[in-house]
């Protein structure tokens, strides 16, 4: 058989194995007969694939199902307790690391400083901290199936390379390769917001939607787009830069060089700057000091009826709504999710966004379109878990665990 045909046969086997594992993971306990019906694979193929998954400890047989006549079918479910994974979130000057089981339960969490910004310093701190964390928390009886690192910036997720990040002096850094050689397991590197959008789809507020948009409002503004249940990305990897949509041509200069980008109005820093300016201009407010302002404080004041805080959040919602309306017209999502400290004032912010979307997007696109708070507002490492979980129910990581 020609090499190309052998490769195609191997690929088909990998895809079929991933399909069977995914069905067991999502719908288990499930019988082999039901798997064959859903996958449309031959019963003999199901038997062979499930035998291999059993041999490698990836699935297990559980209690017999109720008889419907004839021999009772054995149910299959995925093994969760034997595997662990590490998820790392890199932010400015800090790393957050969690140990998860395959159900998404966080078993351990740790924060550490990232004192340097140079590439070699980042690598050294990351490997040192992970070694200590693993020694303290990874149990020898459980297999570490992978490490995921999420970080803001342009990431080539196919190769695990940090193309650019605004946080550190890392350019074209093959981080996955470096960590894989150091720790001897699969490593995945991804954009933090895209990873969070995937986590919301797998475990969070958009589980019921194949098409969704997550908008993140923190130091910057970004978005993660899910289409047909998959993270939307292009060959150039970077998409969803909603923060650099121009919403005010006469506005402030943005870090990207343009003027009036959404980020200059809606980011946490921009919101606090607007409040400070108005306080210093003598605007009456329950927020008496411009020195100790926080997003949490602005949200609380707005909820309590403070006119300055409410006007600022209305201003934010209006401009954010304009940008989101553009994305609604482009992607026609089933659900919109927002994450960030400002979501604490959702009762003020969301109606302002809704009004803009209704005025500036197609009626059939915004009709019955919900705007909701993301579930994982305070679990920064869940995005890395989602990356590994998705890889596990696809062929790439599954085949590695099966020794192929």
mmCIF file of C-alpha atoms in Angstrom:
data_model
loop_
_atom_site.group_PDB
_atom_site.id
_atom_site.type_symbol
_atom_site.label_atom_id
_atom_site.label_comp_id
_atom_site.label_asym_id
_atom_site.label_seq_id
_atom_site.Cartn_x
_atom_site.Cartn_y
_atom_site.Cartn_z
ATOM 1 C CA UNK A 1 0.000 0.000 0.000
ATOM 2 C CA UNK A 2 1.402 3.458 -0.937
ATOM 3 C CA UNK A 3 2.571 5.666 1.918
ATOM 4 C CA UNK A 4 -0.152 8.236 1.183
ATOM 5 C CA UNK A 5 -2.853 5.585 1.492
ATOM 6 C CA UNK A 6 -1.378 4.316 4.768
ATOM 7 C CA UNK A 7 -1.377 7.871 6.112
ATOM 8 C CA UNK A 8 -5.020 8.310 5.097
ATOM 9 C CA UNK A 9 -6.008 5.059 6.786
ATOM 10 C CA UNK A 10 -4.205 6.098 9.969
ATOM 11 C CA UNK A 11 -5.945 9.471 9.911
ATOM 12 C CA UNK A 12 -9.348 7.832 9.527
ATOM 13 C CA UNK A 13 -8.583 5.562 12.487
ATOM 14 C CA UNK A 14 -7.586 8.571 14.599
ATOM 15 C CA UNK A 15 -10.723 10.497 13.680
ATOM 16 C CA UNK A 16 -12.927 7.496 14.401
ATOM 17 C CA UNK A 17 -11.270 6.926 17.787
ATOM 18 C CA UNK A 18 -11.773 10.581 18.676
ATOM 19 C CA UNK A 19 -15.424 10.410 17.605
ATOM 20 C CA UNK A 20 -16.073 7.384 19.817
ATOM 21 C CA UNK A 21 -14.239 8.877 22.807
ATOM 22 C CA UNK A 22 -16.121 12.170 22.406
ATOM 23 C CA UNK A 23 -19.494 10.410 22.382
ATOM 24 C CA UNK A 24 -18.590 8.441 25.514
ATOM 25 C CA UNK A 25 -17.327 11.593 27.229
ATOM 26 C CA UNK A 26 -20.382 13.674 26.351
ATOM 27 C CA UNK A 27 -23.157 11.090 26.644
ATOM 28 C CA UNK A 28 -21.811 8.328 28.870
ATOM 29 C CA UNK A 29 -22.752 6.021 30.378
ATOM 30 C CA UNK A 30 -23.572 4.824 26.863
ATOM 31 C CA UNK A 31 -23.764 1.408 25.211
ATOM 32 C CA UNK A 32 -21.722 0.268 22.233
ATOM 33 C CA UNK A 33 -24.933 -0.150 20.259
ATOM 34 C CA UNK A 34 -25.898 3.470 20.895
ATOM 35 C CA UNK A 35 -22.374 4.650 19.980
ATOM 36 C CA UNK A 36 -22.664 2.812 16.659
ATOM 37 C CA UNK A 37 -26.026 4.456 16.002
ATOM 38 C CA UNK A 38 -24.779 7.958 16.746
ATOM 39 C CA UNK A 39 -21.392 7.652 15.035
ATOM 40 C CA UNK A 40 -22.645 5.593 12.075
ATOM 41 C CA UNK A 41 -19.566 3.403 12.418
ATOM 42 C CA UNK A 42 -19.737 -0.349 11.989
ATOM 43 C CA UNK A 43 -20.282 -2.366 15.207
ATOM 44 C CA UNK A 44 -16.989 -4.170 14.589
ATOM 45 C CA UNK A 45 -15.156 -0.833 14.467
ATOM 46 C CA UNK A 46 -16.835 0.277 17.688
ATOM 47 C CA UNK A 47 -15.760 -2.950 19.383
ATOM 48 C CA UNK A 48 -12.146 -2.521 18.261
ATOM 49 C CA UNK A 49 -11.919 1.162 19.227
ATOM 50 C CA UNK A 50 -13.546 0.699 22.639
ATOM 51 C CA UNK A 51 -11.228 -2.245 23.351
ATOM 52 C CA UNK A 52 -8.221 0.015 22.674
ATOM 53 C CA UNK A 53 -9.657 2.789 24.844
ATOM 54 C CA UNK A 54 -10.236 0.290 27.647
ATOM 55 C CA UNK A 55 -6.705 -1.094 27.351
ATOM 56 C CA UNK A 56 -5.235 2.384 27.740
ATOM 57 C CA UNK A 57 -7.425 3.205 30.742
ATOM 58 C CA UNK A 58 -9.264 6.032 28.982
ATOM 59 C CA UNK A 59 -12.736 4.542 29.422
ATOM 60 C CA UNK A 60 -14.310 1.957 31.703
ATOM 61 C CA UNK A 61 -17.312 -0.332 31.799
ATOM 62 C CA UNK A 62 -19.999 0.462 34.343
ATOM 63 C CA UNK A 63 -23.278 -1.034 35.548
ATOM 64 C CA UNK A 64 -25.382 -2.979 33.110
ATOM 65 C CA UNK A 65 -28.205 -1.119 31.446
ATOM 66 C CA UNK A 66 -31.786 -2.293 31.849
ATOM 67 C CA UNK A 67 -32.652 -5.167 29.545
ATOM 68 C CA UNK A 68 -34.904 -4.539 26.532
ATOM 69 C CA UNK A 69 -34.894 -8.178 25.559
ATOM 70 C CA UNK A 70 -31.918 -10.412 24.876
ATOM 71 C CA UNK A 71 -28.442 -9.804 26.233
ATOM 72 C CA UNK A 72 -28.112 -6.659 28.339
ATOM 73 C CA UNK A 73 -25.651 -4.031 27.038
ATOM 74 C CA UNK A 74 -22.713 -2.829 29.103
ATOM 75 C CA UNK A 75 -22.429 0.926 29.514
ATOM 76 C CA UNK A 76 -19.208 2.831 28.896
ATOM 77 C CA UNK A 77 -18.001 6.052 30.487
ATOM 78 C CA UNK A 78 -14.737 7.981 30.421
ATOM 79 C CA UNK A 79 -12.181 7.625 33.200
ATOM 80 C CA UNK A 80 -11.803 10.929 35.030
ATOM 81 C CA UNK A 81 -9.986 10.108 38.251
ATOM 82 C CA UNK A 82 -6.733 8.791 36.738
ATOM 83 C CA UNK A 83 -5.749 11.945 34.859
ATOM 84 C CA UNK A 84 -4.704 15.484 35.732
ATOM 85 C CA UNK A 85 -3.738 18.554 33.760
ATOM 86 C CA UNK A 86 -2.055 21.875 34.471
ATOM 87 C CA UNK A 87 -3.343 25.229 33.297
ATOM 88 C CA UNK A 88 -1.276 28.426 33.483
ATOM 89 C CA UNK A 89 -2.506 31.971 32.888
ATOM 90 C CA UNK A 90 0.179 34.598 32.325
ATOM 91 C CA UNK A 91 -0.751 38.186 33.106
ATOM 92 C CA UNK A 92 1.331 41.299 33.634
ATOM 93 C CA UNK A 93 3.938 40.464 36.276
ATOM 94 C CA UNK A 94 2.104 37.387 37.509
ATOM 95 C CA UNK A 95 1.371 33.773 36.712
ATOM 96 C CA UNK A 96 -1.605 31.762 37.938
ATOM 97 C CA UNK A 97 -1.498 27.984 37.822
ATOM 98 C CA UNK A 98 -4.181 25.380 38.557
ATOM 99 C CA UNK A 99 -4.313 21.606 38.694
ATOM 100 C CA UNK A 100 -7.540 20.152 37.257
ATOM 101 C CA UNK A 101 -9.098 16.756 36.882
ATOM 102 C CA UNK A 102 -10.880 15.898 33.643
ATOM 103 C CA UNK A 103 -14.253 17.070 34.921
ATOM 104 C CA UNK A 104 -12.981 20.618 35.375
ATOM 105 C CA UNK A 105 -12.682 20.481 39.147
ATOM 106 C CA UNK A 106 -9.801 22.645 40.357
ATOM 107 C CA UNK A 107 -7.703 20.566 42.759
ATOM 108 C CA UNK A 108 -4.955 23.093 43.531
ATOM 109 C CA UNK A 109 -4.203 26.740 42.768
ATOM 110 C CA UNK A 110 -1.123 28.941 43.096
ATOM 111 C CA UNK A 111 -0.041 32.447 42.159
ATOM 112 C CA UNK A 112 3.539 33.567 41.616
ATOM 113 C CA UNK A 113 5.296 36.733 40.533
ATOM 114 C CA UNK A 114 6.897 37.054 37.108
ATOM 115 C CA UNK A 115 9.617 39.544 38.014
ATOM 116 C CA UNK A 116 11.231 39.877 34.582
ATOM 117 C CA UNK A 117 9.958 40.648 31.120
ATOM 118 C CA UNK A 118 12.814 39.264 29.041
ATOM 119 C CA UNK A 119 12.186 36.014 27.215
ATOM 120 C CA UNK A 120 14.698 33.875 29.078
ATOM 121 C CA UNK A 121 13.517 35.201 32.433
ATOM 122 C CA UNK A 122 9.938 34.280 31.583
ATOM 123 C CA UNK A 123 10.915 30.745 30.578
ATOM 124 C CA UNK A 124 13.061 30.217 33.681
ATOM 125 C CA UNK A 125 10.437 31.505 36.111
ATOM 126 C CA UNK A 126 7.711 29.488 34.420
ATOM 127 C CA UNK A 127 9.622 26.204 34.507
ATOM 128 C CA UNK A 128 10.855 26.743 38.075
ATOM 129 C CA UNK A 129 7.386 27.531 39.421
ATOM 130 C CA UNK A 130 5.793 24.629 37.575
ATOM 131 C CA UNK A 131 8.389 22.193 38.924
ATOM 132 C CA UNK A 132 7.648 23.259 42.495
ATOM 133 C CA UNK A 133 3.888 23.195 41.949
ATOM 134 C CA UNK A 134 3.973 19.747 40.362
ATOM 135 C CA UNK A 135 6.136 18.339 43.147
ATOM 136 C CA UNK A 136 3.664 19.585 45.743
ATOM 137 C CA UNK A 137 0.352 18.776 44.064
ATOM 138 C CA UNK A 138 0.654 16.185 41.275
ATOM 139 C CA UNK A 139 -0.109 12.721 42.627
ATOM 140 C CA UNK A 140 2.104 9.899 41.281
ATOM 141 C CA UNK A 141 -0.924 7.631 40.841
ATOM 142 C CA UNK A 142 -2.501 10.096 38.389
ATOM 143 C CA UNK A 143 -1.167 10.737 34.911
ATOM 144 C CA UNK A 144 -0.403 14.304 33.883
ATOM 145 C CA UNK A 145 -1.812 14.456 30.361
ATOM 146 C CA UNK A 146 -0.886 18.000 29.432
ATOM 147 C CA UNK A 147 0.031 21.576 30.256
ATOM 148 C CA UNK A 148 -1.749 24.605 28.799
ATOM 149 C CA UNK A 149 -0.498 28.184 28.891
ATOM 150 C CA UNK A 150 -2.792 31.081 27.998
ATOM 151 C CA UNK A 151 -1.583 34.636 27.502
ATOM 152 C CA UNK A 152 -2.795 37.845 25.828
ATOM 153 C CA UNK A 153 -1.401 38.507 22.386
ATOM 154 C CA UNK A 154 -0.993 36.890 18.997
ATOM 155 C CA UNK A 155 -0.504 33.166 19.432
ATOM 156 C CA UNK A 156 0.147 30.492 16.816
ATOM 157 C CA UNK A 157 -1.816 27.814 18.615
ATOM 158 C CA UNK A 158 -1.041 25.154 16.022
ATOM 159 C CA UNK A 159 2.671 25.339 16.847
ATOM 160 C CA UNK A 160 2.378 26.617 20.414
ATOM 161 C CA UNK A 161 4.341 29.760 19.572
ATOM 162 C CA UNK A 162 3.946 33.194 21.140
ATOM 163 C CA UNK A 163 4.180 35.449 18.096
ATOM 164 C CA UNK A 164 3.689 38.632 20.113
ATOM 165 C CA UNK A 165 2.456 39.552 23.572
ATOM 166 C CA UNK A 166 2.209 43.069 25.022
ATOM 167 C CA UNK A 167 3.175 41.732 28.457
ATOM 168 C CA UNK A 168 6.676 40.379 27.906
ATOM 169 C CA UNK A 169 9.557 40.616 25.459
ATOM 170 C CA UNK A 170 8.612 37.323 23.846
ATOM 171 C CA UNK A 171 8.651 37.307 20.046
ATOM 172 C CA UNK A 172 8.295 34.111 18.000
ATOM 173 C CA UNK A 173 8.839 32.106 21.191
ATOM 174 C CA UNK A 174 8.227 28.342 20.686
ATOM 175 C CA UNK A 175 6.985 27.969 24.236
ATOM 176 C CA UNK A 176 5.146 24.662 23.719
ATOM 177 C CA UNK A 177 8.271 23.016 22.330
ATOM 178 C CA UNK A 178 10.421 24.311 25.194
ATOM 179 C CA UNK A 179 8.025 23.155 27.906
ATOM 180 C CA UNK A 180 7.349 19.819 26.182
ATOM 181 C CA UNK A 181 11.060 19.026 26.107
ATOM 182 C CA UNK A 182 11.416 20.073 29.746
ATOM 183 C CA UNK A 183 8.410 18.264 31.244
ATOM 184 C CA UNK A 184 7.929 15.410 28.794
ATOM 185 C CA UNK A 185 4.197 15.861 28.149
ATOM 186 C CA UNK A 186 1.956 17.549 25.628
ATOM 187 C CA UNK A 187 1.894 21.355 25.912
ATOM 188 C CA UNK A 188 -0.615 23.774 24.411
ATOM 189 C CA UNK A 189 -0.324 27.556 24.160
ATOM 190 C CA UNK A 190 -3.291 29.779 23.338
ATOM 191 C CA UNK A 191 -4.708 33.273 23.442
ATOM 192 C CA UNK A 192 -6.353 33.844 26.812
ATOM 193 C CA UNK A 193 -9.649 35.312 25.563
ATOM 194 C CA UNK A 194 -10.163 32.666 22.869
ATOM 195 C CA UNK A 195 -9.508 30.027 25.512
ATOM 196 C CA UNK A 196 -12.062 31.591 27.868
ATOM 197 C CA UNK A 197 -14.648 31.663 25.081
ATOM 198 C CA UNK A 198 -14.058 27.941 24.577
ATOM 199 C CA UNK A 199 -14.366 27.296 28.326
ATOM 200 C CA UNK A 200 -17.712 29.083 28.411
ATOM 201 C CA UNK A 201 -18.899 26.890 25.550
ATOM 202 C CA UNK A 202 -17.732 23.628 27.115
ATOM 203 C CA UNK A 203 -18.658 24.313 30.741
ATOM 204 C CA UNK A 204 -20.130 27.772 31.170
ATOM 205 C CA UNK A 205 -22.773 30.222 30.043
ATOM 206 C CA UNK A 206 -22.781 29.319 26.332
ATOM 207 C CA UNK A 207 -23.089 25.541 26.598
ATOM 208 C CA UNK A 208 -26.461 25.823 24.901
ATOM 209 C CA UNK A 209 -25.095 27.802 21.936
ATOM 210 C CA UNK A 210 -22.947 26.704 19.015
ATOM 211 C CA UNK A 211 -22.421 30.321 17.945
ATOM 212 C CA UNK A 212 -21.441 32.860 20.586
ATOM 213 C CA UNK A 213 -19.252 35.900 21.205
ATOM 214 C CA UNK A 214 -17.405 36.586 24.441
ATOM 215 C CA UNK A 215 -16.294 40.187 25.015
ATOM 216 C CA UNK A 216 -13.642 40.711 27.675
ATOM 217 C CA UNK A 217 -13.245 44.132 29.338
ATOM 218 C CA UNK A 218 -10.138 44.541 31.451
ATOM 219 C CA UNK A 219 -6.930 46.491 30.751
ATOM 220 C CA UNK A 220 -7.766 46.013 27.095
ATOM 221 C CA UNK A 221 -10.795 44.872 25.131
ATOM 222 C CA UNK A 222 -10.881 41.602 23.272
ATOM 223 C CA UNK A 223 -13.309 39.010 22.034
ATOM 224 C CA UNK A 224 -13.529 35.293 21.417
ATOM 225 C CA UNK A 225 -15.840 34.016 18.715
ATOM 226 C CA UNK A 226 -17.358 30.536 18.574
ATOM 227 C CA UNK A 227 -18.877 29.373 15.279
ATOM 228 C CA UNK A 228 -20.531 25.978 15.055
ATOM 229 C CA UNK A 229 -18.970 25.035 18.387
ATOM 230 C CA UNK A 230 -15.394 25.813 17.354
ATOM 231 C CA UNK A 231 -13.141 28.771 18.105
ATOM 232 C CA UNK A 232 -13.083 31.032 15.068
ATOM 233 C CA UNK A 233 -9.574 31.782 13.873
ATOM 234 C CA UNK A 234 -7.840 32.330 10.560
ATOM 235 C CA UNK A 235 -4.548 31.177 9.075
ATOM 236 C CA UNK A 236 -3.026 34.260 10.704
ATOM 237 C CA UNK A 237 -4.479 33.131 14.075
ATOM 238 C CA UNK A 238 -5.374 36.573 15.440
ATOM 239 C CA UNK A 239 -9.049 37.592 15.172
ATOM 240 C CA UNK A 240 -11.616 39.416 17.270
ATOM 241 C CA UNK A 241 -9.675 42.610 17.997
ATOM 242 C CA UNK A 242 -12.873 44.441 18.896
ATOM 243 C CA UNK A 243 -10.897 46.865 21.086
ATOM 244 C CA UNK A 244 -9.421 48.465 17.982
ATOM 245 C CA UNK A 245 -12.668 49.215 16.208
ATOM 246 C CA UNK A 246 -12.814 52.991 15.839
ATOM 247 C CA UNK A 247 -15.925 54.326 17.568
ATOM 248 C CA UNK A 248 -14.910 57.992 17.936
ATOM 249 C CA UNK A 249 -12.761 59.490 15.128
ATOM 250 C CA UNK A 250 -12.079 62.551 17.303
ATOM 251 C CA UNK A 251 -11.209 60.506 20.358
ATOM 252 C CA UNK A 252 -7.972 59.855 22.212
ATOM 253 C CA UNK A 253 -4.949 58.246 20.609
ATOM 254 C CA UNK A 254 -4.799 54.489 21.156
ATOM 255 C CA UNK A 255 -1.690 52.393 21.816
ATOM 256 C CA UNK A 256 -2.150 50.934 18.321
ATOM 257 C CA UNK A 257 -1.613 54.420 16.815
ATOM 258 C CA UNK A 258 -5.206 55.046 15.763
ATOM 259 C CA UNK A 259 -7.610 57.532 17.344
ATOM 260 C CA UNK A 260 -10.848 56.781 19.149
ATOM 261 C CA UNK A 261 -10.526 53.014 19.361
ATOM 262 C CA UNK A 262 -13.042 51.280 21.618
ATOM 263 C CA UNK A 263 -10.226 50.516 24.053
ATOM 264 C CA UNK A 264 -9.672 54.241 24.696
ATOM 265 C CA UNK A 265 -13.245 54.495 26.027
ATOM 266 C CA UNK A 266 -14.220 51.136 27.499
ATOM 267 C CA UNK A 267 -11.093 49.639 29.097
ATOM 268 C CA UNK A 268 -10.812 49.782 32.888
ATOM 269 C CA UNK A 269 -8.170 52.485 32.712
ATOM 270 C CA UNK A 270 -10.248 54.598 30.336
ATOM 271 C CA UNK A 271 -13.319 54.328 32.560
ATOM 272 C CA UNK A 272 -11.420 55.406 35.671
ATOM 273 C CA UNK A 273 -9.754 58.243 33.766
ATOM 274 C CA UNK A 274 -13.145 59.587 32.654
ATOM 275 C CA UNK A 275 -14.479 59.467 36.217
ATOM 276 C CA UNK A 276 -11.378 61.237 37.568
ATOM 277 C CA UNK A 277 -11.633 63.985 34.954
ATOM 278 C CA UNK A 278 -15.248 64.676 35.826
ATOM 279 C CA UNK A 279 -14.580 64.643 39.568
ATOM 280 C CA UNK A 280 -11.739 67.102 39.105
ATOM 281 C CA UNK A 281 -14.059 69.298 37.032
ATOM 282 C CA UNK A 282 -16.313 69.542 40.092
ATOM 283 C CA UNK A 283 -19.020 67.067 39.043
ATOM 284 C CA UNK A 284 -21.067 66.062 42.102
ATOM 285 C CA UNK A 285 -20.735 62.409 43.080
ATOM 286 C CA UNK A 286 -20.780 60.065 46.056
ATOM 287 C CA UNK A 287 -17.272 59.076 44.880
ATOM 288 C CA UNK A 288 -15.561 61.875 46.752
ATOM 289 C CA UNK A 289 -11.928 61.086 45.955
ATOM 290 C CA UNK A 290 -10.310 60.718 42.551
ATOM 291 C CA UNK A 291 -7.292 59.007 44.132
ATOM 292 C CA UNK A 292 -8.790 55.730 45.339
ATOM 293 C CA UNK A 293 -11.111 54.899 42.483
ATOM 294 C CA UNK A 294 -11.700 51.336 41.334
ATOM 295 C CA UNK A 295 -13.974 49.706 38.787
ATOM 296 C CA UNK A 296 -15.722 47.920 41.641
ATOM 297 C CA UNK A 297 -16.345 51.253 43.346
ATOM 298 C CA UNK A 298 -17.707 52.859 40.179
ATOM 299 C CA UNK A 299 -20.058 49.914 39.643
ATOM 300 C CA UNK A 300 -21.284 50.021 43.225
ATOM 301 C CA UNK A 301 -21.875 53.776 43.054
ATOM 302 C CA UNK A 302 -23.802 53.383 39.792
ATOM 303 C CA UNK A 303 -26.032 50.680 41.263
ATOM 304 C CA UNK A 304 -26.702 52.967 44.246
ATOM 305 C CA UNK A 305 -27.878 55.663 41.841
ATOM 306 C CA UNK A 306 -24.832 57.946 41.660
ATOM 307 C CA UNK A 307 -25.477 60.175 38.603
ATOM 308 C CA UNK A 308 -21.811 60.487 37.590
ATOM 309 C CA UNK A 309 -21.162 56.749 37.766
ATOM 310 C CA UNK A 310 -24.358 55.972 35.870
ATOM 311 C CA UNK A 311 -23.588 58.471 33.124
ATOM 312 C CA UNK A 312 -20.092 57.032 32.671
ATOM 313 C CA UNK A 313 -21.425 53.471 32.420
ATOM 314 C CA UNK A 314 -24.144 54.582 29.983
ATOM 315 C CA UNK A 315 -21.373 56.158 27.893
ATOM 316 C CA UNK A 316 -19.387 52.908 28.047
ATOM 317 C CA UNK A 317 -22.431 50.814 27.148
ATOM 318 C CA UNK A 318 -23.291 53.021 24.180
ATOM 319 C CA UNK A 319 -19.845 52.762 22.605
ATOM 320 C CA UNK A 320 -19.424 49.112 23.479
ATOM 321 C CA UNK A 321 -22.844 48.443 21.964
ATOM 322 C CA UNK A 322 -21.805 50.067 18.697
ATOM 323 C CA UNK A 323 -18.824 47.759 18.352
ATOM 324 C CA UNK A 324 -20.777 44.687 19.403
ATOM 325 C CA UNK A 325 -23.508 45.546 16.876
ATOM 326 C CA UNK A 326 -20.890 45.325 14.139
ATOM 327 C CA UNK A 327 -19.924 41.855 15.356
ATOM 328 C CA UNK A 328 -23.574 40.809 15.532
ATOM 329 C CA UNK A 329 -23.989 41.813 11.886
ATOM 330 C CA UNK A 330 -20.848 39.881 10.947
ATOM 331 C CA UNK A 331 -21.362 36.656 12.919
ATOM 332 C CA UNK A 332 -25.076 36.424 13.845
ATOM 333 C CA UNK A 333 -24.403 34.802 17.258
ATOM 334 C CA UNK A 334 -26.922 32.949 19.399
ATOM 335 C CA UNK A 335 -25.592 34.499 22.606
ATOM 336 C CA UNK A 336 -23.383 37.380 23.785
ATOM 337 C CA UNK A 337 -21.228 37.002 26.886
ATOM 338 C CA UNK A 338 -19.377 39.723 28.784
ATOM 339 C CA UNK A 339 -16.592 39.293 31.291
ATOM 340 C CA UNK A 340 -14.716 41.813 33.412
ATOM 341 C CA UNK A 341 -15.102 43.746 36.652
ATOM 342 C CA UNK A 342 -17.565 46.116 35.002
ATOM 343 C CA UNK A 343 -20.086 43.287 34.611
ATOM 344 C CA UNK A 344 -20.916 43.877 38.301
ATOM 345 C CA UNK A 345 -23.059 46.785 37.002
ATOM 346 C CA UNK A 346 -24.808 44.636 34.378
ATOM 347 C CA UNK A 347 -28.219 46.100 35.293
ATOM 348 C CA UNK A 348 -26.996 49.433 33.893
ATOM 349 C CA UNK A 349 -24.467 48.317 31.288
ATOM 350 C CA UNK A 350 -26.422 45.559 29.529
ATOM 351 C CA UNK A 351 -29.542 47.638 28.683
ATOM 352 C CA UNK A 352 -27.299 50.347 27.186
ATOM 353 C CA UNK A 353 -25.568 47.747 25.020
ATOM 354 C CA UNK A 354 -28.914 46.195 24.088
ATOM 355 C CA UNK A 355 -30.305 49.522 22.862
ATOM 356 C CA UNK A 356 -27.345 50.034 20.507
ATOM 357 C CA UNK A 357 -27.538 46.504 19.167
ATOM 358 C CA UNK A 358 -31.252 46.894 18.467
ATOM 359 C CA UNK A 359 -30.678 50.177 16.602
ATOM 360 C CA UNK A 360 -27.556 49.187 14.685
ATOM 361 C CA UNK A 361 -27.842 45.504 13.752
ATOM 362 C CA UNK A 362 -30.216 43.496 11.587
ATOM 363 C CA UNK A 363 -33.541 42.787 13.332
ATOM 364 C CA UNK A 364 -33.401 39.084 12.497
ATOM 365 C CA UNK A 365 -29.882 38.936 14.003
ATOM 366 C CA UNK A 366 -30.632 40.660 17.315
ATOM 367 C CA UNK A 367 -34.119 39.296 17.899
ATOM 368 C CA UNK A 368 -34.111 37.200 21.074
ATOM 369 C CA UNK A 369 -30.319 37.634 21.349
ATOM 370 C CA UNK A 370 -29.423 37.302 25.054
ATOM 371 C CA UNK A 371 -26.627 39.285 26.709
ATOM 372 C CA UNK A 372 -25.338 37.480 29.775
ATOM 373 C CA UNK A 373 -22.431 37.585 32.190
ATOM 374 C CA UNK A 374 -19.796 34.928 31.558
ATOM 375 C CA UNK A 375 -19.770 32.195 34.168
ATOM 376 C CA UNK A 376 -16.028 32.136 34.772
ATOM 377 C CA UNK A 377 -15.470 35.685 35.982
ATOM 378 C CA UNK A 378 -13.123 34.576 38.757
ATOM 379 C CA UNK A 379 -11.465 31.427 37.423
ATOM 380 C CA UNK A 380 -8.667 32.709 35.178
ATOM 381 C CA UNK A 381 -7.077 29.343 34.429
ATOM 382 C CA UNK A 382 -10.208 27.588 33.166
ATOM 383 C CA UNK A 383 -9.338 28.575 29.599
ATOM 384 C CA UNK A 384 -6.275 26.325 29.637
ATOM 385 C CA UNK A 385 -8.392 23.458 30.915
ATOM 386 C CA UNK A 386 -10.757 23.976 27.977
ATOM 387 C CA UNK A 387 -7.893 23.853 25.463
ATOM 388 C CA UNK A 388 -6.683 20.494 26.769
ATOM 389 C CA UNK A 389 -10.210 19.106 27.108
ATOM 390 C CA UNK A 390 -10.978 20.007 23.497
ATOM 391 C CA UNK A 391 -7.687 18.455 22.361
ATOM 392 C CA UNK A 392 -8.571 15.276 24.253
ATOM 393 C CA UNK A 393 -11.868 14.787 22.450
ATOM 394 C CA UNK A 394 -10.115 15.444 19.168
ATOM 395 C CA UNK A 395 -7.517 13.140 17.692
ATOM 396 C CA UNK A 396 -4.247 14.911 18.568
ATOM 397 C CA UNK A 397 -4.001 14.425 22.329
ATOM 398 C CA UNK A 398 -6.062 11.230 22.389
ATOM 399 C CA UNK A 399 -3.648 9.452 20.062
ATOM 400 C CA UNK A 400 -0.733 10.508 22.246
ATOM 401 C CA UNK A 401 -2.409 8.939 25.290
ATOM 402 C CA UNK A 402 -3.063 5.779 23.300
ATOM 403 C CA UNK A 403 0.618 5.565 22.378
ATOM 404 C CA UNK A 404 0.070 6.072 18.654
#
